[in-house]
Amino acid sequence: MKRLIILVILLSILTVGLSASSERVYVGAWPYDMPPVGHFNTFVSRAITLGIYYELMHQPLAFYYWATGKYEPVLATSWRLEPANKPEWFIVNLRKGVKWSNGQEFTSKDVLATYYLGYLMNWPVWRYIDKVEASGKYTVKFHMNNPSSVVPRYILRTYVIIDYSTYGAYADKVMALLSAGKTRDSDEMKKLRAEFEQFRPKGIVSSGPFVLDVDRMTEAEIVLTKNPYYWNAEAIQFDKVRIVNGETPTVTPMVLAKEVDYATHGFPPATEKQFVEIGIRIIRPPIYSGPAIFINHNIYPLNRVEVRQAMAYAINRDENGFVSLGKSGVGIKLMAGFSDNLVPLWISKADQKKLNPYPYDPKKAEAILNGIGFKRDKDGIWIDDKGKRMEYELIVPAEFADWSAAAENAAAQLTKFGIKVTVRGVTFAQVPQEAEQGRFQLLIQAWGAGHPHPHFSFYQDLIRFNYPLGVGPGMNFPMKQKTKVVGEVDLDKLVTDSAIGFDTRLQKKYITTLALAFNELLPIIPLWERYGNNPALDGVRITGWPPEEDPIYKNSPYSDNFVIIMLTKGILKPVK
């Protein structure tokens, strides 16, 4: 009898072990804060969305492929502009038979809830639309008061769709206030926004293939389990997705131990070399963005254009990019406010020649400051025309290894030139709030955006951390400016106008004006353009990575991540 009991126990242990080892798991990495600091209101700062992996839970209406410029249906099945000759409506037909992870049906109510809460939170798409209507359960109509070619990008791809079951009560209040004639600037709408920002759902209700398991959340990792109601379950090859918590310092040893399958973190050149030496492939996609020095324009003399231009001349951007990210950090050449890769598509060769490339030239920088009455102190530090030494603090997300290296190098170069800069690391989740509230002198944040139209980049450069967003003073850069090259400009209006209509010739005119104004005024100082150095592990848990030349790697790893597409479509598979 004892032998029989022992045999049963051994068989039981073996069965459990085989069951555990046969589980098909993909392991990614993304930083997050545990509750109560982290939370599940995905419209508000510090939400636990898991970055690129958010779209495994809340899906967009479509995927986008940079190589072809085409969309692929996800929660939408088709879309069209009406009338065709002079579009005024963007109409989207929704996929039928989709259920949320709580078993409720996905309908037009979810889309309306998403976009009216987007109105409350001042989403930029509302610069081009003024109302969203449902035509039954499966059709949504977006009315364009400013018809624009970026509306399809905003609606199909930029925003994911949230569930009415979680957020509907607040969306209904927004629609009721709008029906009563109240706008975003009304006291009632501001009060509702303040209330909504304190809303804390208990989790995320998924339309995508996976559900966040709140009960299994730890400081170390989050586990996503299969959504039992997912509409395209047969395409999903994995039982679970594990997301390791942490920025570059935490994630690096796990990648080296081959415990992470893919990561988008900014790994230093020496670390990348280690990955290659142990057989981990590096994928180097364009990101169409990078780090920039954001400037608080409340501070004199940083609010003088001559000072910012001198700073641009005083920083060797090629060096800054290389020490930060090796081959994946490419110094900005054109200083147009958007990716050097995209500039030839939107600005003529003749106008490109008008862009000042600000080559590394400390003597030129010195001449500029001397020319406005600045002089050096006895220790070589510049003194402005009001007698104040130029000494500043540069805030950087402490956990971002590449941006931290960029900050240290830029600070060293500026200090050597005579503008004394000290670096202070702040936890990555806090830095955007410091930027929004204007609690900084100099600060590292992203310039540009991983979207095909420059409008999105200029929004990031000029509005995201500036007073027009309506969150706080931000860098407080005045949007009405006088320039030498294009005269008086209203940058806020130009950002909107840069995407107005469907005539790219007219859009190119606005984009050129914006680029020339940005290039002269330098409200922020872009440092370099980032390319991914993404470790992609093959053969341990997953396989199926497409070859290097596959066009899917044209996609930006942050705004149109190819791994999310490959997981959703079943291209990446578990190792057998």
Coordinates of C-alpha atoms in Angstrom, one line a residue:
M1 CA 0.0 0.0 0.0
K2 CA 2.8 2.4 0.9
R3 CA 4.6 1.7 -2.4
L4 CA 1.3 2.4 -4.2
I5 CA 0.9 5.8 -2.4
I6 CA 4.5 6.8 -3.1
L7 CA 4.0 5.8 -6.8
V8 CA 0.8 7.9 -7.0
I9 CA 2.6 10.9 -5.4
L10 CA 5.6 10.6 -7.8
L11 CA 3.2 10.4 -10.8
S12 CA 1.4 13.4 -9.5
I13 CA 4.6 15.5 -9.2
L14 CA 5.7 14.4 -12.7
T15 CA 2.3 15.3 -14.2
V16 CA 2.4 18.7 -12.6
G17 CA 5.9 19.3 -13.8
L18 CA 5.1 18.2 -17.3
S19 CA 2.0 20.4 -17.3
A20 CA 4.0 23.5 -16.1
S21 CA 6.8 22.9 -18.6
S22 CA 4.4 22.4 -21.5
E23 CA 2.8 25.8 -20.9
R24 CA 3.4 28.1 -23.8
V25 CA 4.7 31.4 -22.5
Y26 CA 6.1 34.6 -24.1
V27 CA 8.2 36.8 -21.8
G28 CA 8.5 40.5 -22.4
A29 CA 9.5 43.5 -20.2
W30 CA 8.1 46.9 -19.3
P31 CA 8.3 49.1 -16.2
Y32 CA 5.2 49.7 -14.1
D33 CA 4.3 50.9 -10.6
M34 CA 2.3 48.7 -8.2
P35 CA -1.0 50.1 -6.8
P36 CA -1.8 52.5 -5.3
V37 CA 0.8 54.5 -7.2
G38 CA 0.1 52.5 -10.4
H39 CA -3.6 52.1 -11.3
F40 CA -6.0 51.0 -14.0
N41 CA -7.5 54.3 -15.2
T42 CA -5.8 54.1 -18.6
F43 CA -6.6 57.8 -19.4
V44 CA -4.5 59.1 -16.6
S45 CA -0.7 59.3 -15.8
R46 CA 0.8 56.3 -14.1
A47 CA -1.7 53.9 -15.4
I48 CA -0.6 50.3 -15.6
T49 CA -0.8 49.9 -19.4
L50 CA 2.5 48.0 -20.0
G51 CA 3.4 50.1 -22.9
I52 CA 3.4 48.2 -26.2
Y53 CA 1.7 45.2 -24.5
Y54 CA -1.4 47.3 -23.8
E55 CA -2.7 46.3 -27.2
L56 CA -2.8 42.7 -26.1
M57 CA -5.7 43.9 -23.8
H58 CA -7.3 46.9 -25.3
Q59 CA -7.1 46.6 -29.1
P60 CA -7.1 49.4 -31.7
L61 CA -9.5 49.4 -34.6
A62 CA -6.7 48.5 -37.0
F63 CA -3.0 47.8 -37.4
Y64 CA -0.7 49.9 -39.7
Y65 CA 2.2 48.8 -41.9
W66 CA 4.8 51.5 -42.6
A67 CA 6.3 49.7 -45.6
T68 CA 3.0 49.8 -47.5
G69 CA 1.1 52.6 -45.8
K70 CA -1.9 50.3 -45.4
Y71 CA -4.1 49.4 -42.5
E72 CA -5.3 46.0 -41.5
P73 CA -8.7 45.5 -39.8
V74 CA -8.7 44.5 -36.1
L75 CA -11.8 45.7 -34.2
A76 CA -13.0 47.5 -37.3
T77 CA -13.8 45.6 -40.5
S78 CA -14.0 48.5 -42.9
W79 CA -14.0 52.3 -43.1
R80 CA -14.7 55.1 -45.5
L81 CA -14.7 58.9 -46.0
E82 CA -18.0 60.5 -47.1
P83 CA -18.8 62.1 -49.4
A84 CA -15.9 60.9 -51.4
N85 CA -15.4 64.2 -53.3
K86 CA -15.4 66.4 -50.2
P87 CA -15.1 64.3 -47.1
E88 CA -17.0 65.4 -44.0
W89 CA -17.6 62.1 -42.2
F90 CA -15.3 59.2 -41.4
I91 CA -17.4 56.1 -41.0
V92 CA -16.2 52.9 -39.3
N93 CA -17.9 49.5 -39.4
L94 CA -17.2 47.5 -36.3
R95 CA -16.4 43.8 -36.1
K96 CA -19.4 41.7 -35.1
G97 CA -19.2 38.9 -32.6
V98 CA -16.4 40.5 -30.5
K99 CA -16.8 40.1 -26.7
W100 CA -15.0 41.7 -23.8
S101 CA -13.3 39.5 -21.2
N102 CA -16.4 40.0 -19.0
G103 CA -18.6 38.4 -21.6
Q104 CA -20.3 41.6 -22.8
E105 CA -20.6 42.4 -26.5
F106 CA -18.3 45.0 -28.1
T107 CA -20.5 47.6 -29.8
S108 CA -20.6 51.3 -30.9
K109 CA -21.2 52.3 -27.2
D110 CA -17.7 51.3 -26.4
V111 CA -16.3 53.5 -29.2
L112 CA -18.4 56.5 -28.2
A113 CA -17.3 56.1 -24.6
T114 CA -13.7 56.1 -25.7
Y115 CA -13.9 59.2 -27.8
Y116 CA -16.0 61.3 -25.5
L117 CA -13.7 60.6 -22.6
G118 CA -11.0 61.6 -25.1
Y119 CA -12.8 64.9 -25.5
L120 CA -12.7 65.3 -21.7
M121 CA -8.9 64.6 -21.7
N122 CA -8.3 67.0 -24.6
W123 CA -7.1 64.4 -27.2
P124 CA -5.7 66.2 -30.3
V125 CA -8.1 64.3 -32.6
W126 CA -10.8 66.7 -31.3
R127 CA -9.0 69.5 -33.2
Y128 CA -10.5 67.9 -36.3
I129 CA -13.7 66.3 -35.2
D130 CA -16.6 67.9 -33.3
K131 CA -19.0 64.9 -32.7
V132 CA -19.1 61.1 -32.8
E133 CA -22.4 59.3 -33.5
A134 CA -23.5 55.7 -33.6
S135 CA -25.6 54.3 -36.4
G136 CA -26.8 51.2 -34.7
K137 CA -24.6 48.7 -32.8
Y138 CA -21.9 48.3 -35.4
T139 CA -21.3 51.6 -37.2
V140 CA -19.7 54.8 -35.8
K141 CA -19.6 58.1 -37.6
F142 CA -17.0 60.8 -36.8
H143 CA -17.9 64.2 -38.1
M144 CA -15.0 66.3 -39.2
N145 CA -15.4 70.0 -38.6
N146 CA -11.8 70.3 -39.9
P147 CA -11.5 67.5 -42.4
S148 CA -8.0 66.1 -42.3
S149 CA -5.9 63.2 -43.6
V150 CA -4.7 62.4 -40.1
V151 CA -8.2 61.6 -38.8
P152 CA -8.0 58.0 -40.1
R153 CA -4.6 57.5 -38.3
Y154 CA -6.0 59.0 -35.1
I155 CA -9.1 56.9 -35.1
L156 CA -7.9 53.6 -36.6
R157 CA -4.5 53.3 -35.0
T158 CA -3.5 56.0 -32.4
Y159 CA -6.2 55.2 -29.8
V160 CA -7.3 51.8 -28.5
I161 CA -10.9 51.2 -27.6
I162 CA -12.0 50.9 -23.9
D163 CA -15.1 49.3 -22.6
Y164 CA -18.3 51.0 -21.7
S165 CA -18.9 48.7 -18.8
T166 CA -16.0 50.3 -16.9
Y167 CA -16.0 53.9 -18.2
G168 CA -19.6 54.4 -19.5
A169 CA -20.9 56.4 -16.5
Y170 CA -18.2 59.1 -17.0
A171 CA -18.7 59.1 -20.8
D172 CA -22.4 59.6 -20.4
K173 CA -21.7 62.6 -18.1
V174 CA -19.5 64.1 -20.8
M175 CA -22.2 63.7 -23.5
A176 CA -24.8 65.1 -21.2
L177 CA -22.7 68.2 -20.5
L178 CA -22.1 68.7 -24.2
S179 CA -25.8 68.4 -24.9
A180 CA -26.4 71.1 -22.3
G181 CA -24.0 73.4 -24.2
K182 CA -21.1 73.0 -21.9
T183 CA -17.6 72.8 -23.4
R184 CA -14.2 71.6 -22.2
D185 CA -13.5 75.0 -20.7
S186 CA -16.7 75.1 -18.6
D187 CA -16.5 74.8 -14.8
E188 CA -18.7 71.7 -15.0
M189 CA -16.5 69.9 -17.5
K190 CA -13.3 70.9 -15.5
K191 CA -14.9 69.5 -12.3
L192 CA -15.9 66.3 -14.1
R193 CA -12.3 65.9 -15.4
A194 CA -10.9 66.3 -11.9
E195 CA -13.3 63.7 -10.6
F196 CA -12.5 61.3 -13.5
E197 CA -8.7 61.6 -12.9
Q198 CA -9.3 60.1 -9.5
F199 CA -11.4 57.2 -10.8
R200 CA -9.6 53.9 -10.2
P201 CA -11.0 50.7 -11.9
K202 CA -10.2 47.4 -10.3
G203 CA -8.5 46.0 -13.5
I204 CA -8.6 46.0 -17.3
V205 CA -11.5 44.5 -19.2
S206 CA -9.9 43.1 -22.4
S207 CA -11.1 43.0 -26.0
G208 CA -7.7 41.6 -27.0
P209 CA -6.3 38.0 -26.6
F210 CA -5.0 38.4 -23.0
V211 CA -6.3 39.6 -19.7
L212 CA -4.2 41.1 -16.9
D213 CA -4.3 38.8 -13.8
V214 CA -4.6 41.4 -11.0
D215 CA -4.4 38.7 -8.3
R216 CA -1.0 37.6 -9.6
M217 CA 0.6 41.0 -9.9
T218 CA 3.9 41.4 -8.0
E219 CA 6.7 43.9 -8.0
A220 CA 8.6 41.5 -10.2
E221 CA 6.2 40.6 -12.9
I222 CA 2.6 40.8 -14.3
V223 CA 1.0 37.7 -15.9
L224 CA -1.5 38.0 -18.8
T225 CA -3.7 35.0 -19.3
K226 CA -5.9 34.1 -22.2
N227 CA -9.1 36.0 -22.7
P228 CA -11.7 33.2 -22.9
Y229 CA -13.9 35.3 -25.2
Y230 CA -11.3 36.5 -27.6
W231 CA -12.7 36.8 -31.1
N232 CA -9.7 35.4 -32.9
A233 CA -8.5 32.8 -30.4
E234 CA -7.3 30.3 -32.9
A235 CA -4.5 32.6 -34.0
I236 CA -3.0 32.9 -30.6
Q237 CA -0.1 30.6 -30.0
F238 CA 0.7 31.3 -26.4
D239 CA -1.1 30.4 -23.1
K240 CA 0.4 33.3 -21.1
V241 CA 2.4 36.5 -21.5
R242 CA 4.7 37.4 -18.7
I243 CA 5.8 41.0 -18.4
V244 CA 8.9 41.5 -16.3
N245 CA 8.9 44.8 -14.3
G246 CA 11.8 47.2 -14.8
E247 CA 13.8 49.6 -16.8
T248 CA 17.2 48.9 -18.4
P249 CA 19.3 48.1 -15.2
T250 CA 16.7 45.6 -14.0
V251 CA 16.0 44.0 -17.4
T252 CA 19.5 43.7 -18.6
P253 CA 20.6 40.7 -16.5
M254 CA 17.4 38.9 -17.4
V255 CA 18.0 39.4 -21.1
L256 CA 21.6 38.1 -20.6
A257 CA 20.2 35.1 -18.7
K258 CA 17.8 34.5 -21.7
E259 CA 14.8 34.9 -19.4
V260 CA 13.3 37.7 -21.6
D261 CA 12.3 37.1 -25.3
Y262 CA 12.1 40.7 -26.5
A263 CA 12.8 44.2 -25.1
T264 CA 12.6 47.7 -26.4
H265 CA 14.7 49.3 -23.7
G266 CA 17.6 51.5 -24.6
F267 CA 20.6 49.3 -23.9
P268 CA 24.1 50.8 -23.8
P269 CA 26.6 49.8 -26.5
A270 CA 28.6 47.5 -24.2
T271 CA 25.5 45.6 -23.2
E272 CA 24.4 45.2 -26.8
K273 CA 27.8 43.7 -27.5
Q274 CA 27.2 41.2 -24.7
F275 CA 23.8 40.2 -26.2
V276 CA 25.4 39.6 -29.6
E277 CA 28.3 37.5 -28.1
I278 CA 25.8 35.1 -26.5
G279 CA 23.8 34.7 -29.7
I280 CA 20.9 37.1 -29.1
R281 CA 19.8 38.8 -32.3
I282 CA 19.5 42.6 -32.3
I283 CA 16.7 44.2 -34.3
R284 CA 17.3 47.9 -35.2
P285 CA 14.1 49.5 -36.4
P286 CA 13.6 53.2 -36.9
I287 CA 11.8 55.0 -34.1
Y288 CA 11.4 58.4 -35.7
S289 CA 12.0 60.1 -32.4
G290 CA 14.7 60.5 -29.7
P291 CA 15.7 62.5 -26.7
A292 CA 15.7 66.3 -26.6
I293 CA 16.5 69.0 -24.0
F294 CA 13.3 70.6 -23.0
I295 CA 13.7 74.2 -21.7
N296 CA 11.6 76.1 -19.2
H297 CA 10.9 79.3 -21.0
N298 CA 9.9 81.1 -17.7
I299 CA 13.7 81.2 -16.9
Y300 CA 15.8 84.0 -18.2
P301 CA 18.0 83.8 -20.3
L302 CA 16.9 80.3 -21.5
N303 CA 13.9 82.0 -23.1
R304 CA 16.2 83.9 -25.4
V305 CA 16.5 82.3 -28.8
E306 CA 20.2 83.2 -29.1
V307 CA 20.9 81.2 -25.9
R308 CA 19.2 78.1 -27.3
Q309 CA 21.0 78.5 -30.6
A310 CA 24.3 78.8 -28.8
M311 CA 23.5 75.6 -26.8
A312 CA 22.8 73.8 -30.0
Y313 CA 26.1 74.8 -31.5
A314 CA 27.9 73.8 -28.2
I315 CA 26.7 70.2 -28.2
N316 CA 28.3 67.6 -30.5
R317 CA 25.1 65.6 -31.2
D318 CA 26.9 62.8 -33.1
E319 CA 29.1 62.2 -30.0
N320 CA 26.1 62.4 -27.7
G321 CA 24.2 59.8 -29.7
F322 CA 27.1 57.4 -30.0
V323 CA 28.1 57.4 -26.3
S324 CA 24.4 56.9 -25.4
L325 CA 23.4 54.1 -27.8
G326 CA 26.2 53.3 -30.2
K327 CA 25.0 52.7 -33.8
S328 CA 21.4 53.2 -32.6
G329 CA 21.9 56.8 -31.6
V330 CA 22.3 59.0 -34.7
G331 CA 22.8 62.7 -34.3
I332 CA 20.1 64.9 -35.7
K333 CA 21.2 66.6 -38.9
L334 CA 18.3 68.9 -40.0
M335 CA 16.8 70.1 -36.7
A336 CA 13.4 70.3 -38.4
G337 CA 11.3 69.1 -35.4
F338 CA 10.6 65.7 -37.0
S339 CA 12.6 62.7 -38.2
D340 CA 15.4 63.2 -40.7
N341 CA 14.1 60.1 -42.4
L342 CA 10.8 61.8 -43.1
V343 CA 12.0 65.3 -44.0
P344 CA 12.6 64.6 -47.7
L345 CA 9.0 63.4 -48.1
W346 CA 7.6 66.7 -46.9
I347 CA 10.1 69.5 -47.5
S348 CA 11.6 70.4 -50.8
K349 CA 15.3 70.3 -51.4
A350 CA 15.4 74.1 -51.8
D351 CA 13.7 74.6 -48.4
Q352 CA 15.8 72.0 -46.7
K353 CA 18.8 74.2 -47.5
K354 CA 17.2 76.9 -45.4
L355 CA 17.4 74.7 -42.3
N356 CA 20.3 75.5 -40.0
P357 CA 22.0 72.2 -39.2
Y358 CA 23.7 73.7 -36.1
P359 CA 27.0 71.8 -36.7
Y360 CA 29.2 71.4 -33.6
D361 CA 30.9 74.8 -33.4
P362 CA 31.8 76.1 -29.9
K363 CA 33.4 79.2 -31.4
K364 CA 30.1 80.1 -33.2
A365 CA 28.3 79.5 -29.9
E366 CA 30.7 81.9 -28.1
A367 CA 30.3 84.5 -30.7
I368 CA 26.5 84.4 -30.3
L369 CA 26.7 84.9 -26.6
N370 CA 29.3 87.7 -26.8
G371 CA 27.1 89.3 -29.4
I372 CA 24.2 89.7 -26.9
G373 CA 26.4 91.1 -24.1
F374 CA 27.2 87.9 -22.2
K375 CA 30.7 87.4 -20.7
R376 CA 32.6 84.7 -18.9
D377 CA 33.2 84.7 -15.1
K378 CA 36.7 84.2 -13.8
D379 CA 36.1 80.4 -13.8
G380 CA 34.9 80.4 -17.4
I381 CA 31.2 80.2 -16.7
W382 CA 29.0 82.5 -18.7
I383 CA 27.3 85.5 -17.0
D384 CA 24.2 86.8 -18.8
D385 CA 23.5 90.5 -19.5
K386 CA 21.8 90.8 -16.1
G387 CA 24.8 89.6 -14.2
K388 CA 23.6 86.1 -13.4
R389 CA 25.8 83.0 -13.9
M390 CA 24.4 80.4 -16.3
E391 CA 24.0 77.4 -14.0
Y392 CA 21.2 74.9 -14.5
E393 CA 19.9 71.5 -13.4
L394 CA 19.0 68.9 -16.1
I395 CA 16.3 66.4 -15.0
V396 CA 16.4 62.9 -16.7
P397 CA 14.5 59.7 -16.2
A398 CA 16.9 57.9 -13.9
E399 CA 16.1 54.4 -15.2
F400 CA 16.5 55.2 -18.9
A401 CA 20.2 54.2 -19.5
D402 CA 20.4 55.8 -22.9
W403 CA 18.8 59.0 -21.9
S404 CA 20.8 59.2 -18.7
A405 CA 24.0 58.8 -20.8
A406 CA 22.8 61.5 -23.2
A407 CA 22.1 63.8 -20.2
E408 CA 25.5 63.3 -18.6
N409 CA 27.3 63.8 -22.0
A410 CA 25.2 67.0 -22.9
A411 CA 25.8 68.4 -19.4
A412 CA 29.6 67.7 -19.7
Q413 CA 29.7 69.4 -23.1
L414 CA 27.7 72.4 -22.0
T415 CA 29.8 72.8 -18.8
K416 CA 33.0 72.6 -20.8
F417 CA 31.6 75.4 -23.0
G418 CA 30.8 77.5 -19.9
I419 CA 27.1 76.8 -19.2
K420 CA 27.3 74.8 -16.0
V421 CA 24.8 71.9 -16.0
T422 CA 24.3 69.3 -13.3
V423 CA 22.2 66.2 -13.9
R424 CA 19.5 64.9 -11.5
G425 CA 17.8 61.6 -12.1
V426 CA 14.1 61.3 -11.3
T427 CA 12.1 58.1 -11.5
F428 CA 10.8 57.7 -15.1
A429 CA 7.1 57.7 -14.1
Q430 CA 7.4 61.1 -12.4
V431 CA 9.3 63.0 -15.1
P432 CA 6.3 63.6 -17.4
Q433 CA 4.5 65.2 -14.4
E434 CA 7.5 67.4 -13.7
A435 CA 7.4 68.5 -17.3
E436 CA 3.7 69.2 -17.4
Q437 CA 3.8 71.3 -14.2
G438 CA 6.9 73.2 -15.3
R439 CA 8.9 72.0 -12.3
F440 CA 12.3 72.0 -14.1
Q441 CA 15.0 74.2 -15.6
L442 CA 16.2 71.7 -18.3
L443 CA 14.7 68.3 -18.8
I444 CA 15.2 65.3 -21.1
Q445 CA 12.0 64.1 -22.9
A446 CA 11.2 62.8 -26.3
W447 CA 11.0 64.9 -29.4
G448 CA 9.2 63.7 -32.5
A449 CA 6.7 60.8 -32.8
G450 CA 6.5 57.4 -34.4
H451 CA 3.8 58.4 -36.8
P452 CA 4.1 58.9 -40.6
H453 CA 2.7 62.5 -40.6
P454 CA 4.9 65.3 -39.2
H455 CA 1.8 66.7 -37.5
F456 CA 2.2 64.2 -34.7
S457 CA 5.8 65.1 -34.1
F458 CA 5.1 68.8 -33.9
Y459 CA 2.3 68.1 -31.4
Q460 CA 4.9 66.3 -29.3
D461 CA 7.5 69.0 -29.7
L462 CA 5.3 72.0 -29.1
I463 CA 2.1 71.0 -27.2
R464 CA 2.6 67.8 -25.3
F465 CA 4.6 69.5 -22.5
N466 CA 3.3 73.0 -23.0
Y467 CA 0.4 75.1 -21.8
P468 CA -2.0 74.5 -24.8
L469 CA -2.5 70.9 -23.5
G470 CA -4.3 72.3 -20.6
V471 CA -2.7 70.2 -17.9
G472 CA -0.2 72.7 -16.6
P473 CA 2.2 75.4 -17.7
G474 CA 4.8 72.9 -19.0
M475 CA 7.7 74.6 -20.7
N476 CA 5.5 77.7 -21.2
F477 CA 6.9 78.4 -24.7
P478 CA 4.7 81.2 -26.3
M479 CA 3.0 79.8 -29.4
K480 CA 2.8 83.1 -31.1
Q481 CA 6.3 84.1 -32.2
K482 CA 8.2 86.4 -34.6
T483 CA 10.8 84.7 -36.7
K484 CA 13.3 86.0 -39.2
V485 CA 12.8 83.3 -41.8
V486 CA 8.9 83.0 -42.0
G487 CA 7.7 86.1 -40.1
E488 CA 5.0 86.0 -37.5
V489 CA 3.6 82.6 -36.7
D490 CA 0.9 81.0 -34.5
L491 CA 2.5 77.6 -33.9
D492 CA -0.6 76.2 -32.2
K493 CA -2.7 76.9 -35.2
L494 CA 0.0 75.7 -37.6
V495 CA 0.2 72.3 -35.8
T496 CA -3.6 71.9 -36.5
D497 CA -3.3 73.3 -40.0
S498 CA -0.4 71.0 -40.9
A499 CA -2.9 68.2 -41.2
I500 CA -5.9 70.0 -42.5
G501 CA -7.6 68.6 -45.6
F502 CA -6.4 65.9 -48.0
D503 CA -4.2 68.0 -50.3
T504 CA -0.6 67.1 -49.4
R505 CA 0.7 70.0 -51.3
L506 CA -1.0 72.4 -49.0
Q507 CA 0.0 70.4 -45.9
K508 CA 3.6 70.5 -47.1
K509 CA 3.4 74.3 -47.1
Y510 CA 2.3 74.4 -43.5
I511 CA 4.8 71.7 -42.5
T512 CA 7.7 73.6 -44.1
T513 CA 6.7 76.8 -42.3
L514 CA 6.5 74.9 -39.0
A515 CA 9.9 73.2 -39.6
L516 CA 11.6 76.5 -40.5
A517 CA 10.1 78.2 -37.5
F518 CA 11.1 75.4 -35.2
N519 CA 14.6 75.3 -36.7
E520 CA 15.1 79.0 -35.9
L521 CA 13.4 79.2 -32.5
L522 CA 14.5 75.8 -31.1
P523 CA 11.9 75.7 -28.3
I524 CA 13.5 72.4 -27.5
I525 CA 16.9 71.1 -28.6
P526 CA 16.8 67.6 -30.2
L527 CA 19.9 65.6 -29.6
W528 CA 19.7 62.4 -31.7
E529 CA 17.4 60.1 -33.5
R530 CA 17.0 56.7 -31.9
Y531 CA 17.0 53.4 -33.7
G532 CA 16.0 50.4 -31.7
N533 CA 18.6 47.9 -30.4
N534 CA 16.0 45.4 -29.5
P535 CA 17.2 42.0 -28.3
A536 CA 15.1 39.2 -29.8
L537 CA 15.7 35.8 -28.4
D538 CA 15.1 32.8 -30.7
G539 CA 14.8 29.2 -29.8
V540 CA 14.4 29.2 -26.1
R541 CA 10.7 29.8 -25.6
I542 CA 9.7 31.4 -28.9
T543 CA 10.6 31.2 -32.6
G544 CA 9.3 32.5 -35.9
W545 CA 11.1 35.9 -36.1
P546 CA 11.0 37.1 -39.7
P547 CA 14.4 37.7 -41.5
E548 CA 16.2 41.0 -41.2
E549 CA 14.9 42.4 -44.5
D550 CA 11.2 41.8 -43.7
P551 CA 9.3 45.0 -44.3
I552 CA 7.5 44.7 -40.9
Y553 CA 10.7 46.1 -39.3
K554 CA 9.9 49.4 -40.9
N555 CA 7.3 49.8 -38.2
S556 CA 8.2 52.0 -35.2
P557 CA 8.6 49.7 -32.2
Y558 CA 6.6 52.0 -30.0
S559 CA 3.6 53.3 -32.0
D560 CA 3.2 50.3 -34.4
N561 CA 5.1 47.5 -32.6
F562 CA 5.8 44.6 -34.9
V563 CA 6.0 42.1 -32.0
I564 CA 2.4 42.8 -31.0
I565 CA 1.3 42.3 -34.5
M566 CA 3.2 39.0 -34.7
L567 CA 1.9 37.7 -31.4
T568 CA -1.7 38.6 -32.4
K569 CA -1.5 37.0 -35.8
G570 CA 0.4 33.9 -34.7
I571 CA 3.6 34.6 -36.6
L572 CA 5.6 34.2 -33.4
K573 CA 5.2 30.6 -32.1
P574 CA 6.3 28.7 -29.0
V575 CA 9.3 26.4 -29.4
K576 CA 8.1 22.8 -29.6

